[in-house]
C-alpha cells in the first residue's frame, strides 16, 4: 500500500474470464496512476497530489477498513491473501480477493477492484472527493468511536438501572448483548476522562459529537448501540428525548453482513425490535432505524432477489402500517417480493415479545403476512 513495488492485480471490468493480474503501478488506474497531474477535486477548487494519497492509504490499511464495514475473510490464500464474500454486490460464494500486503482488492464476481479509495467510492456510492473525505473522517473518528464503545460496554453491568432497563425491554441473553455490543452511558465525567487519558484532545470529542460545545456529554443515562460510523443512544429517562445519534449518517442496514445471506429478510424499525427477534432465533432480521430508508439501505435491500417481510410498528394512528404499505409497493415495483406482518394494534415486535409473545406465535404472523 503506497509502495512503488510491482504488484499483482487484475484487469478491471474483465469479469470472471480474466484472471490475469496486471497492476504494475501502486495506484489503481481509476485513481489516475497514469496521470502526472494532481487529482482534481470538485470544480477544480482544490487538488490532491500523489504523495497525499499515498500517506492517506498508509494510514488506512484496506483490510482494516473492510473489517470496519463488517467484512470477514473466509478462506486464506498463499502470500497472506484472503477470499471472502464481496461487500459490493450480492455474493453467494467467496469471490472477493484481498491482498493486505499491497492493500488491493479484486472481485471475480462483479469485476471491480482497486485500493481503499476505490473501495470507498464504490461501497458508499460517492465520487472521488467525497470518498477521500469519508476516509479522512474515518481515520480520525473510527478509533475514537471504538474507544467510546468500549467504555460504554464496560459500564453496562456496573449500573443496575441499565441492566434493569434491558430486562424491561426483553433483552436478557448475554449472547445478544455481546452480538450487538450494547453499552451504557451513565453520565458524569467518565467518558471524557477515559478518552483524554488515551490521548484524544477535547476538540476531537467535540468533532464527533460525543461532547457538546459546552463540554457536556451527548449521551447521558442512555443505552448505547454502536452503528456503522455512529452511535445510537436510547434514553432511560422519560423527560429526555428518547432517541439520539451523533451528527452524520445513520449508515446502512443494521448487521447487514449477517442478514444479507438469507433469501428471506425481516425488516424492523428499531434496535430493540431487532434485539428481541434475534434473541428469539430470527437471525434473518435487519433494522432501518426508522421507517425511512436512506439511499444506501435501499440499495442493500434491492441488491439481490429476496423476499422482505416488513414488521413495522402497529401504531394506533396508522403511521407504521402506512409506511410499511408504501415501502412494500416500492419494493414490489423493483421486483422485490414484500410482505407486511400484521401485529396486534399498538404493538411493535419488541412489545409483542415483552408482553408474552413467543417464537411460534411470531412465526405464525410471518406465515400470515400480507402482500
PDB file of N, CA, C and O in Angstrom, residues 207-283:
ATOM      1  N   UNK A 207     -15.677  17.192  17.862  1.00  0.00           N
ATOM      2  CA  UNK A 207     -15.875  16.949  16.430  1.00  0.00           C
ATOM      3  C   UNK A 207     -16.802  15.765  16.199  1.00  0.00           C
ATOM      4  O   UNK A 207     -17.653  15.784  15.315  1.00  0.00           O
ATOM      5  N   UNK A 208     -16.648  14.717  16.988  1.00  0.00           N
ATOM      6  CA  UNK A 208     -17.515  13.547  16.831  1.00  0.00           C
ATOM      7  C   UNK A 208     -18.920  13.803  17.338  1.00  0.00           C
ATOM      8  O   UNK A 208     -19.857  13.121  16.936  1.00  0.00           O
ATOM      9  N   UNK A 209     -19.066  14.767  18.272  1.00  0.00           N
ATOM     10  CA  UNK A 209     -20.361  14.998  18.887  1.00  0.00           C
ATOM     11  C   UNK A 209     -20.516  14.278  20.211  1.00  0.00           C
ATOM     12  O   UNK A 209     -21.565  14.378  20.852  1.00  0.00           O
ATOM     13  N   UNK A 210     -19.474  13.538  20.646  1.00  0.00           N
ATOM     14  CA  UNK A 210     -19.544  12.856  21.936  1.00  0.00           C
ATOM     15  C   UNK A 210     -19.638  13.860  23.084  1.00  0.00           C
ATOM     16  O   UNK A 210     -20.234  13.579  24.125  1.00  0.00           O
ATOM     17  N   UNK A 211     -19.015  15.020  22.877  1.00  0.00           N
ATOM     18  CA  UNK A 211     -19.053  16.105  23.851  1.00  0.00           C
ATOM     19  C   UNK A 211     -19.568  17.354  23.153  1.00  0.00           C
ATOM     20  O   UNK A 211     -19.176  17.652  22.025  1.00  0.00           O
ATOM     21  N   UNK A 212     -20.458  18.071  23.792  1.00  0.00           N
ATOM     22  CA  UNK A 212     -21.032  19.274  23.188  1.00  0.00           C
ATOM     23  C   UNK A 212     -20.030  20.422  23.228  1.00  0.00           C
ATOM     24  O   UNK A 212     -18.976  20.344  23.870  1.00  0.00           O
ATOM     25  N   UNK A 213     -20.388  21.512  22.570  1.00  0.00           N
ATOM     26  CA  UNK A 213     -19.514  22.686  22.551  1.00  0.00           C
ATOM     27  C   UNK A 213     -19.324  23.267  23.948  1.00  0.00           C
ATOM     28  O   UNK A 213     -18.329  23.946  24.216  1.00  0.00           O
ATOM     29  N   UNK A 214     -20.265  22.982  24.851  1.00  0.00           N
ATOM     30  CA  UNK A 214     -20.162  23.467  26.228  1.00  0.00           C
ATOM     31  C   UNK A 214     -19.436  22.479  27.144  1.00  0.00           C
ATOM     32  O   UNK A 214     -19.263  22.743  28.332  1.00  0.00           O
ATOM     33  N   UNK A 215     -19.027  21.348  26.562  1.00  0.00           N
ATOM     34  CA  UNK A 215     -18.270  20.380  27.338  1.00  0.00           C
ATOM     35  C   UNK A 215     -19.085  19.284  27.989  1.00  0.00           C
ATOM     36  O   UNK A 215     -18.543  18.463  28.735  1.00  0.00           O
ATOM     37  N   UNK A 216     -20.406  19.240  27.724  1.00  0.00           N
ATOM     38  CA  UNK A 216     -21.256  18.202  28.306  1.00  0.00           C
ATOM     39  C   UNK A 216     -21.237  16.942  27.436  1.00  0.00           C
ATOM     40  O   UNK A 216     -21.062  17.011  26.220  1.00  0.00           O
ATOM     41  N   UNK A 217     -21.480  15.804  28.083  1.00  0.00           N
ATOM     42  CA  UNK A 217     -21.575  14.560  27.326  1.00  0.00           C
ATOM     43  C   UNK A 217     -22.890  14.510  26.555  1.00  0.00           C
ATOM     44  O   UNK A 217     -23.942  14.863  27.098  1.00  0.00           O
ATOM     45  N   UNK A 218     -22.820  14.046  25.308  1.00  0.00           N
ATOM     46  CA  UNK A 218     -24.027  13.941  24.488  1.00  0.00           C
ATOM     47  C   UNK A 218     -24.911  12.790  24.956  1.00  0.00           C
ATOM     48  O   UNK A 218     -26.131  12.853  24.858  1.00  0.00           O
ATOM     49  N   UNK A 219     -24.283  11.734  25.459  1.00  0.00           N
ATOM     50  CA  UNK A 219     -25.031  10.550  25.893  1.00  0.00           C
ATOM     51  C   UNK A 219     -24.981  10.472  27.417  1.00  0.00           C
ATOM     52  O   UNK A 219     -23.915  10.279  28.004  1.00  0.00           O
ATOM     53  N   UNK A 220     -26.143  10.634  28.040  1.00  0.00           N
ATOM     54  CA  UNK A 220     -26.258  10.573  29.494  1.00  0.00           C
ATOM     55  C   UNK A 220     -27.464   9.701  29.836  1.00  0.00           C
ATOM     56  O   UNK A 220     -28.567   9.927  29.334  1.00  0.00           O
ATOM     57  N   UNK A 221     -27.255   8.701  30.692  1.00  0.00           N
ATOM     58  CA  UNK A 221     -28.313   7.763  31.087  1.00  0.00           C
ATOM     59  C   UNK A 221     -29.005   7.179  29.847  1.00  0.00           C
ATOM     60  O   UNK A 221     -30.232   7.199  29.724  1.00  0.00           O
ATOM     61  N   UNK A 222     -28.180   6.650  28.957  1.00  0.00           N
ATOM     62  CA  UNK A 222     -28.691   6.059  27.711  1.00  0.00           C
ATOM     63  C   UNK A 222     -28.053   4.694  27.464  1.00  0.00           C
ATOM     64  O   UNK A 222     -26.853   4.521  27.666  1.00  0.00           O
ATOM     65  N   UNK A 223     -28.878   3.756  27.011  1.00  0.00           N
ATOM     66  CA  UNK A 223     -28.363   2.511  26.459  1.00  0.00           C
ATOM     67  C   UNK A 223     -27.760   2.868  25.099  1.00  0.00           C
ATOM     68  O   UNK A 223     -28.380   3.570  24.297  1.00  0.00           O
ATOM     69  N   UNK A 224     -26.543   2.388  24.829  1.00  0.00           N
ATOM     70  CA  UNK A 224     -25.814   2.794  23.627  1.00  0.00           C
ATOM     71  C   UNK A 224     -25.575   1.583  22.725  1.00  0.00           C
ATOM     72  O   UNK A 224     -25.095   0.535  23.180  1.00  0.00           O
ATOM     73  N   UNK A 225     -25.930   1.760  21.462  1.00  0.00           N
ATOM     74  CA  UNK A 225     -25.693   0.742  20.439  1.00  0.00           C
ATOM     75  C   UNK A 225     -24.719   1.312  19.409  1.00  0.00           C
ATOM     76  O   UNK A 225     -25.012   2.352  18.803  1.00  0.00           O
ATOM     77  N   UNK A 226     -23.581   0.672  19.170  1.00  0.00           N
ATOM     78  CA  UNK A 226     -22.696   1.142  18.101  1.00  0.00           C
ATOM     79  C   UNK A 226     -23.275   0.805  16.726  1.00  0.00           C
ATOM     80  O   UNK A 226     -23.818  -0.291  16.513  1.00  0.00           O
ATOM     81  N   UNK A 227     -23.174   1.768  15.827  1.00  0.00           N
ATOM     82  CA  UNK A 227     -23.629   1.594  14.455  1.00  0.00           C
ATOM     83  C   UNK A 227     -22.430   1.698  13.524  1.00  0.00           C
ATOM     84  O   UNK A 227     -21.284   1.688  13.958  1.00  0.00           O
ATOM     85  N   UNK A 228     -22.706   1.820  12.253  1.00  0.00           N
ATOM     86  CA  UNK A 228     -21.661   1.981  11.255  1.00  0.00           C
ATOM     87  C   UNK A 228     -21.241   3.453  11.214  1.00  0.00           C
ATOM     88  O   UNK A 228     -21.857   4.274  10.557  1.00  0.00           O
ATOM     89  N   UNK A 229     -20.187   3.816  11.968  1.00  0.00           N
ATOM     90  CA  UNK A 229     -19.734   5.190  11.996  1.00  0.00           C
ATOM     91  C   UNK A 229     -20.616   6.119  12.809  1.00  0.00           C
ATOM     92  O   UNK A 229     -20.561   7.338  12.639  1.00  0.00           O
ATOM     93  N   UNK A 230     -21.422   5.566  13.711  1.00  0.00           N
ATOM     94  CA  UNK A 230     -22.291   6.380  14.536  1.00  0.00           C
ATOM     95  C   UNK A 230     -22.625   5.605  15.810  1.00  0.00           C
ATOM     96  O   UNK A 230     -22.233   4.443  15.959  1.00  0.00           O
ATOM     97  N   UNK A 231     -23.329   6.244  16.716  1.00  0.00           N
ATOM     98  CA  UNK A 231     -23.824   5.604  17.932  1.00  0.00           C
ATOM     99  C   UNK A 231     -25.287   5.986  18.104  1.00  0.00           C
ATOM    100  O   UNK A 231     -25.671   7.136  17.861  1.00  0.00           O
ATOM    101  N   UNK A 232     -26.088   5.014  18.523  1.00  0.00           N
ATOM    102  CA  UNK A 232     -27.481   5.297  18.860  1.00  0.00           C
ATOM    103  C   UNK A 232     -27.641   5.174  20.364  1.00  0.00           C
ATOM    104  O   UNK A 232     -27.204   4.187  20.974  1.00  0.00           O
ATOM    105  N   UNK A 233     -28.270   6.175  20.966  1.00  0.00           N
ATOM    106  CA  UNK A 233     -28.499   6.140  22.397  1.00  0.00           C
ATOM    107  C   UNK A 233     -29.976   6.225  22.727  1.00  0.00           C
ATOM    108  O   UNK A 233     -30.671   7.130  22.259  1.00  0.00           O
ATOM    109  N   UNK A 234     -30.472   5.269  23.527  1.00  0.00           N
ATOM    110  CA  UNK A 234     -31.877   5.244  23.949  1.00  0.00           C
ATOM    111  C   UNK A 234     -31.957   5.659  25.407  1.00  0.00           C
ATOM    112  O   UNK A 234     -31.360   5.032  26.278  1.00  0.00           O
ATOM    113  N   UNK A 235     -32.675   6.744  25.659  1.00  0.00           N
ATOM    114  CA  UNK A 235     -32.721   7.315  26.996  1.00  0.00           C
ATOM    115  C   UNK A 235     -33.515   6.440  27.961  1.00  0.00           C
ATOM    116  O   UNK A 235     -34.559   5.887  27.606  1.00  0.00           O
ATOM    117  N   UNK A 236     -33.011   6.349  29.190  1.00  0.00           N
ATOM    118  CA  UNK A 236     -33.738   5.689  30.261  1.00  0.00           C
ATOM    119  C   UNK A 236     -34.710   6.652  30.936  1.00  0.00           C
ATOM    120  O   UNK A 236     -35.601   6.223  31.666  1.00  0.00           O
ATOM    121  N   UNK A 237     -34.543   7.924  30.676  1.00  0.00           N
ATOM    122  CA  UNK A 237     -35.363   8.938  31.326  1.00  0.00           C
ATOM    123  C   UNK A 237     -36.566   9.299  30.465  1.00  0.00           C
ATOM    124  O   UNK A 237     -36.449   9.466  29.252  1.00  0.00           O
ATOM    125  N   UNK A 238     -37.706   9.443  31.105  1.00  0.00           N
ATOM    126  CA  UNK A 238     -38.924   9.822  30.380  1.00  0.00           C
ATOM    127  C   UNK A 238     -38.943  11.299  30.041  1.00  0.00           C
ATOM    128  O   UNK A 238     -39.753  11.747  29.222  1.00  0.00           O
ATOM    129  N   UNK A 239     -38.044  12.083  30.639  1.00  0.00           N
ATOM    130  CA  UNK A 239     -38.042  13.530  30.407  1.00  0.00           C
ATOM    131  C   UNK A 239     -37.065  13.955  29.323  1.00  0.00           C
ATOM    132  O   UNK A 239     -37.116  15.094  28.858  1.00  0.00           O
ATOM    133  N   UNK A 240     -36.165  13.073  28.912  1.00  0.00           N
ATOM    134  CA  UNK A 240     -35.181  13.400  27.875  1.00  0.00           C
ATOM    135  C   UNK A 240     -35.679  12.890  26.528  1.00  0.00           C
ATOM    136  O   UNK A 240     -36.491  11.952  26.462  1.00  0.00           O
ATOM    137  N   UNK A 241     -35.223  13.478  25.422  1.00  0.00           N
ATOM    138  CA  UNK A 241     -35.575  12.933  24.099  1.00  0.00           C
ATOM    139  C   UNK A 241     -35.179  11.466  24.028  1.00  0.00           C
ATOM    140  O   UNK A 241     -34.054  11.113  24.414  1.00  0.00           O
ATOM    141  N   UNK A 242     -36.069  10.592  23.565  1.00  0.00           N
ATOM    142  CA  UNK A 242     -35.778   9.155  23.642  1.00  0.00           C
ATOM    143  C   UNK A 242     -34.629   8.697  22.754  1.00  0.00           C
ATOM    144  O   UNK A 242     -33.882   7.796  23.131  1.00  0.00           O
ATOM    145  N   UNK A 243     -34.486   9.312  21.581  1.00  0.00           N
ATOM    146  CA  UNK A 243     -33.509   8.833  20.607  1.00  0.00           C
ATOM    147  C   UNK A 243     -32.399   9.861  20.406  1.00  0.00           C
ATOM    148  O   UNK A 243     -32.661  11.066  20.359  1.00  0.00           O
ATOM    149  N   UNK A 244     -31.176   9.361  20.258  1.00  0.00           N
ATOM    150  CA  UNK A 244     -30.077  10.277  19.977  1.00  0.00           C
ATOM    151  C   UNK A 244     -29.029   9.583  19.110  1.00  0.00           C
ATOM    152  O   UNK A 244     -28.663   8.427  19.349  1.00  0.00           O
ATOM    153  N   UNK A 245     -28.575  10.309  18.080  1.00  0.00           N
ATOM    154  CA  UNK A 245     -27.477   9.877  17.225  1.00  0.00           C
ATOM    155  C   UNK A 245     -26.387  10.940  17.265  1.00  0.00           C
ATOM    156  O   UNK A 245     -26.645  12.107  17.566  1.00  0.00           O
ATOM    157  N   UNK A 246     -25.180  10.556  16.905  1.00  0.00           N
ATOM    158  CA  UNK A 246     -24.137  11.531  16.656  1.00  0.00           C
ATOM    159  C   UNK A 246     -24.402  12.197  15.308  1.00  0.00           C
ATOM    160  O   UNK A 246     -25.125  11.650  14.475  1.00  0.00           O
ATOM    161  N   UNK A 247     -23.839  13.380  15.072  1.00  0.00           N
ATOM    162  CA  UNK A 247     -24.001  14.007  13.755  1.00  0.00           C
ATOM    163  C   UNK A 247     -23.481  13.079  12.653  1.00  0.00           C
ATOM    164  O   UNK A 247     -22.495  12.372  12.829  1.00  0.00           O
ATOM    165  N   UNK A 248     -24.174  13.084  11.522  1.00  0.00           N
ATOM    166  CA  UNK A 248     -23.762  12.248  10.398  1.00  0.00           C
ATOM    167  C   UNK A 248     -24.802  11.215  10.049  1.00  0.00           C
ATOM    168  O   UNK A 248     -25.884  11.146  10.638  1.00  0.00           O
ATOM    169  N   UNK A 249     -24.461  10.368   9.104  1.00  0.00           N
ATOM    170  CA  UNK A 249     -25.388   9.360   8.604  1.00  0.00           C
ATOM    171  C   UNK A 249     -25.606   8.248   9.618  1.00  0.00           C
ATOM    172  O   UNK A 249     -24.721   7.905  10.403  1.00  0.00           O
ATOM    173  N   UNK A 250     -26.814   7.671   9.586  1.00  0.00           N
ATOM    174  CA  UNK A 250     -27.085   6.506  10.430  1.00  0.00           C
ATOM    175  C   UNK A 250     -26.502   5.233   9.820  1.00  0.00           C
ATOM    176  O   UNK A 250     -26.522   4.175  10.449  1.00  0.00           O
ATOM    177  N   UNK A 251     -25.961   5.334   8.606  1.00  0.00           N
ATOM    178  CA  UNK A 251     -25.301   4.188   7.988  1.00  0.00           C
ATOM    179  C   UNK A 251     -26.267   3.275   7.257  1.00  0.00           C
ATOM    180  O   UNK A 251     -27.421   3.616   6.995  1.00  0.00           O
ATOM    181  N   UNK A 252     -25.787   2.083   6.928  1.00  0.00           N
ATOM    182  CA  UNK A 252     -26.598   1.124   6.196  1.00  0.00           C
ATOM    183  C   UNK A 252     -27.517   0.340   7.116  1.00  0.00           C
ATOM    184  O   UNK A 252     -27.697   0.672   8.286  1.00  0.00           O
ATOM    185  N   UNK A 253     -28.128  -0.696   6.583  1.00  0.00           N
ATOM    186  CA  UNK A 253     -28.994  -1.559   7.372  1.00  0.00           C
ATOM    187  C   UNK A 253     -28.192  -2.241   8.479  1.00  0.00           C
ATOM    188  O   UNK A 253     -27.046  -2.652   8.270  1.00  0.00           O
ATOM    189  N   UNK A 254     -28.787  -2.355   9.633  1.00  0.00           N
ATOM    190  CA  UNK A 254     -28.086  -2.867  10.806  1.00  0.00           C
ATOM    191  C   UNK A 254     -27.737  -4.348  10.644  1.00  0.00           C
ATOM    192  O   UNK A 254     -28.557  -5.151  10.185  1.00  0.00           O
ATOM    193  N   UNK A 255     -26.493  -4.686  11.029  1.00  0.00           N
ATOM    194  CA  UNK A 255     -25.998  -6.072  10.985  1.00  0.00           C
ATOM    195  C   UNK A 255     -26.220  -6.694   9.607  1.00  0.00           C
ATOM    196  O   UNK A 255     -26.584  -7.861   9.491  1.00  0.00           O
ATOM    197  N   UNK A 256     -25.955  -5.899   8.575  1.00  0.00           N
ATOM    198  CA  UNK A 256     -26.279  -6.319   7.222  1.00  0.00           C
ATOM    199  C   UNK A 256     -25.472  -7.530   6.766  1.00  0.00           C
ATOM    200  O   UNK A 256     -25.962  -8.370   6.015  1.00  0.00           O
ATOM    201  N   UNK A 257     -24.225  -7.624   7.194  1.00  0.00           N
ATOM    202  CA  UNK A 257     -23.392  -8.730   6.723  1.00  0.00           C
ATOM    203  C   UNK A 257     -23.960 -10.081   7.119  1.00  0.00           C
ATOM    204  O   UNK A 257     -23.786 -11.058   6.398  1.00  0.00           O
ATOM    205  N   UNK A 258     -24.623 -10.156   8.247  1.00  0.00           N
ATOM    206  CA  UNK A 258     -25.278 -11.403   8.639  1.00  0.00           C
ATOM    207  C   UNK A 258     -26.608 -11.556   7.921  1.00  0.00           C
ATOM    208  O   UNK A 258     -26.906 -12.610   7.361  1.00  0.00           O
ATOM    209  N   UNK A 259     -27.403 -10.500   7.906  1.00  0.00           N
ATOM    210  CA  UNK A 259     -28.761 -10.602   7.357  1.00  0.00           C
ATOM    211  C   UNK A 259     -28.768 -10.840   5.853  1.00  0.00           C
ATOM    212  O   UNK A 259     -29.645 -11.552   5.342  1.00  0.00           O
ATOM    213  N   UNK A 260     -27.814 -10.275   5.129  1.00  0.00           N
ATOM    214  CA  UNK A 260     -27.842 -10.310   3.656  1.00  0.00           C
ATOM    215  C   UNK A 260     -27.713 -11.719   3.083  1.00  0.00           C
ATOM    216  O   UNK A 260     -28.004 -11.936   1.908  1.00  0.00           O
ATOM    217  N   UNK A 261     -27.307 -12.669   3.882  1.00  0.00           N
ATOM    218  CA  UNK A 261     -27.101 -14.030   3.399  1.00  0.00           C
ATOM    219  C   UNK A 261     -28.403 -14.825   3.288  1.00  0.00           C
ATOM    220  O   UNK A 261     -28.420 -15.912   2.736  1.00  0.00           O
ATOM    221  N   UNK A 262     -29.489 -14.270   3.820  1.00  0.00           N
ATOM    222  CA  UNK A 262     -30.746 -15.008   3.847  1.00  0.00           C
ATOM    223  C   UNK A 262     -31.632 -14.637   2.657  1.00  0.00           C
ATOM    224  O   UNK A 262     -31.712 -13.464   2.278  1.00  0.00           O
ATOM    225  N   UNK A 263     -32.328 -15.614   2.086  1.00  0.00           N
ATOM    226  CA  UNK A 263     -33.237 -15.318   0.964  1.00  0.00           C
ATOM    227  C   UNK A 263     -34.529 -14.641   1.413  1.00  0.00           C
ATOM    228  O   UNK A 263     -35.253 -14.091   0.597  1.00  0.00           O
ATOM    229  N   UNK A 264     -34.829 -14.715   2.717  1.00  0.00           N
ATOM    230  CA  UNK A 264     -35.987 -14.029   3.284  1.00  0.00           C
ATOM    231  C   UNK A 264     -35.506 -13.169   4.453  1.00  0.00           C
ATOM    232  O   UNK A 264     -34.805 -13.658   5.350  1.00  0.00           O
ATOM    233  N   UNK A 265     -35.888 -11.888   4.434  1.00  0.00           N
ATOM    234  CA  UNK A 265     -35.441 -10.942   5.446  1.00  0.00           C
ATOM    235  C   UNK A 265     -36.626 -10.366   6.205  1.00  0.00           C
ATOM    236  O   UNK A 265     -37.688 -10.146   5.625  1.00  0.00           O
ATOM    237  N   UNK A 266     -36.417 -10.095   7.479  1.00  0.00           N
ATOM    238  CA  UNK A 266     -37.389  -9.356   8.288  1.00  0.00           C
ATOM    239  C   UNK A 266     -36.806  -7.969   8.531  1.00  0.00           C
ATOM    240  O   UNK A 266     -35.700  -7.852   9.077  1.00  0.00           O
ATOM    241  N   UNK A 267     -37.520  -6.940   8.122  1.00  0.00           N
ATOM    242  CA  UNK A 267     -37.065  -5.566   8.315  1.00  0.00           C
ATOM    243  C   UNK A 267     -37.900  -4.911   9.402  1.00  0.00           C
ATOM    244  O   UNK A 267     -39.131  -4.880   9.314  1.00  0.00           O
ATOM    245  N   UNK A 268     -37.220  -4.385  10.436  1.00  0.00           N
ATOM    246  CA  UNK A 268     -37.909  -3.723  11.539  1.00  0.00           C
ATOM    247  C   UNK A 268     -37.430  -2.280  11.650  1.00  0.00           C
ATOM    248  O   UNK A 268     -36.427  -1.893  11.052  1.00  0.00           O
ATOM    249  N   UNK A 269     -38.173  -1.500  12.437  1.00  0.00           N
ATOM    250  CA  UNK A 269     -37.846  -0.081  12.610  1.00  0.00           C
ATOM    251  C   UNK A 269     -36.713   0.155  13.599  1.00  0.00           C
ATOM    252  O   UNK A 269     -35.812   0.961  13.353  1.00  0.00           O
ATOM    253  N   UNK A 270     -36.784  -0.499  14.771  1.00  0.00           N
ATOM    254  CA  UNK A 270     -35.910  -0.130  15.871  1.00  0.00           C
ATOM    255  C   UNK A 270     -34.985  -1.236  16.327  1.00  0.00           C
ATOM    256  O   UNK A 270     -35.206  -2.430  16.057  1.00  0.00           O
ATOM    257  N   UNK A 271     -33.946  -0.850  17.059  1.00  0.00           N
ATOM    258  CA  UNK A 271     -32.941  -1.806  17.504  1.00  0.00           C
ATOM    259  C   UNK A 271     -33.461  -2.743  18.591  1.00  0.00           C
ATOM    260  O   UNK A 271     -33.017  -3.883  18.691  1.00  0.00           O
ATOM    261  N   UNK A 272     -34.415  -2.300  19.411  1.00  0.00           N
ATOM    262  CA  UNK A 272     -34.993  -3.216  20.393  1.00  0.00           C
ATOM    263  C   UNK A 272     -35.916  -4.227  19.707  1.00  0.00           C
ATOM    264  O   UNK A 272     -36.076  -5.357  20.191  1.00  0.00           O
ATOM    265  N   UNK A 273     -36.527  -3.831  18.586  1.00  0.00           N
ATOM    266  CA  UNK A 273     -37.274  -4.804  17.776  1.00  0.00           C
ATOM    267  C   UNK A 273     -36.320  -5.858  17.233  1.00  0.00           C
ATOM    268  O   UNK A 273     -36.593  -7.068  17.280  1.00  0.00           O
ATOM    269  N   UNK A 274     -35.198  -5.381  16.695  1.00  0.00           N
ATOM    270  CA  UNK A 274     -34.168  -6.297  16.195  1.00  0.00           C
ATOM    271  C   UNK A 274     -33.713  -7.242  17.307  1.00  0.00           C
ATOM    272  O   UNK A 274     -33.590  -8.452  17.101  1.00  0.00           O
ATOM    273  N   UNK A 275     -33.479  -6.676  18.492  1.00  0.00           N
ATOM    274  CA  UNK A 275     -32.912  -7.451  19.591  1.00  0.00           C
ATOM    275  C   UNK A 275     -33.797  -8.631  19.972  1.00  0.00           C
ATOM    276  O   UNK A 275     -33.315  -9.763  20.116  1.00  0.00           O
ATOM    277  N   UNK A 276     -35.099  -8.393  20.153  1.00  0.00           N
ATOM    278  CA  UNK A 276     -35.963  -9.486  20.620  1.00  0.00           C
ATOM    279  C   UNK A 276     -36.144 -10.541  19.538  1.00  0.00           C
ATOM    280  O   UNK A 276     -36.274 -11.730  19.839  1.00  0.00           O
ATOM    281  N   UNK A 277     -36.158 -10.124  18.276  1.00  0.00           N
ATOM    282  CA  UNK A 277     -36.283 -11.107  17.195  1.00  0.00           C
ATOM    283  C   UNK A 277     -35.026 -11.963  17.084  1.00  0.00           C
ATOM    284  O   UNK A 277     -35.097 -13.190  16.934  1.00  0.00           O
ATOM    285  N   UNK A 278     -33.868 -11.331  17.135  1.00  0.00           N
ATOM    286  CA  UNK A 278     -32.614 -12.081  17.062  1.00  0.00           C
ATOM    287  C   UNK A 278     -32.520 -13.041  18.252  1.00  0.00           C
ATOM    288  O   UNK A 278     -32.122 -14.190  18.105  1.00  0.00           O
ATOM    289  N   UNK A 279     -32.901 -12.567  19.426  1.00  0.00           N
ATOM    290  CA  UNK A 279     -32.874 -13.390  20.628  1.00  0.00           C
ATOM    291  C   UNK A 279     -33.824 -14.578  20.512  1.00  0.00           C
ATOM    292  O   UNK A 279     -33.554 -15.660  21.053  1.00  0.00           O
ATOM    293  N   UNK A 280     -34.937 -14.397  19.777  1.00  0.00           N
ATOM    294  CA  UNK A 280     -35.925 -15.473  19.594  1.00  0.00           C
ATOM    295  C   UNK A 280     -35.535 -16.444  18.487  1.00  0.00           C
ATOM    296  O   UNK A 280     -36.277 -17.394  18.215  1.00  0.00           O
ATOM    297  N   UNK A 281     -34.380 -16.211  17.861  1.00  0.00           N
ATOM    298  CA  UNK A 281     -33.898 -17.143  16.850  1.00  0.00           C
ATOM    299  C   UNK A 281     -34.071 -16.690  15.414  1.00  0.00           C
ATOM    300  O   UNK A 281     -33.679 -17.398  14.490  1.00  0.00           O
ATOM    301  N   UNK A 282     -34.652 -15.498  15.212  1.00  0.00           N
ATOM    302  CA  UNK A 282     -34.830 -14.967  13.853  1.00  0.00           C
ATOM    303  C   UNK A 282     -33.587 -14.147  13.488  1.00  0.00           C
ATOM    304  O   UNK A 282     -33.573 -12.925  13.593  1.00  0.00           O
ATOM    305  N   UNK A 283     -32.558 -14.826  13.034  1.00  0.00           N
ATOM    306  CA  UNK A 283     -31.305 -14.139  12.715  1.00  0.00           C
ATOM    307  C   UNK A 283     -31.323 -13.519  11.326  1.00  0.00           C
ATOM    308  O   UNK A 283     -30.371 -12.825  10.953  1.00  0.00           O
TER     309      UNK A 283
END
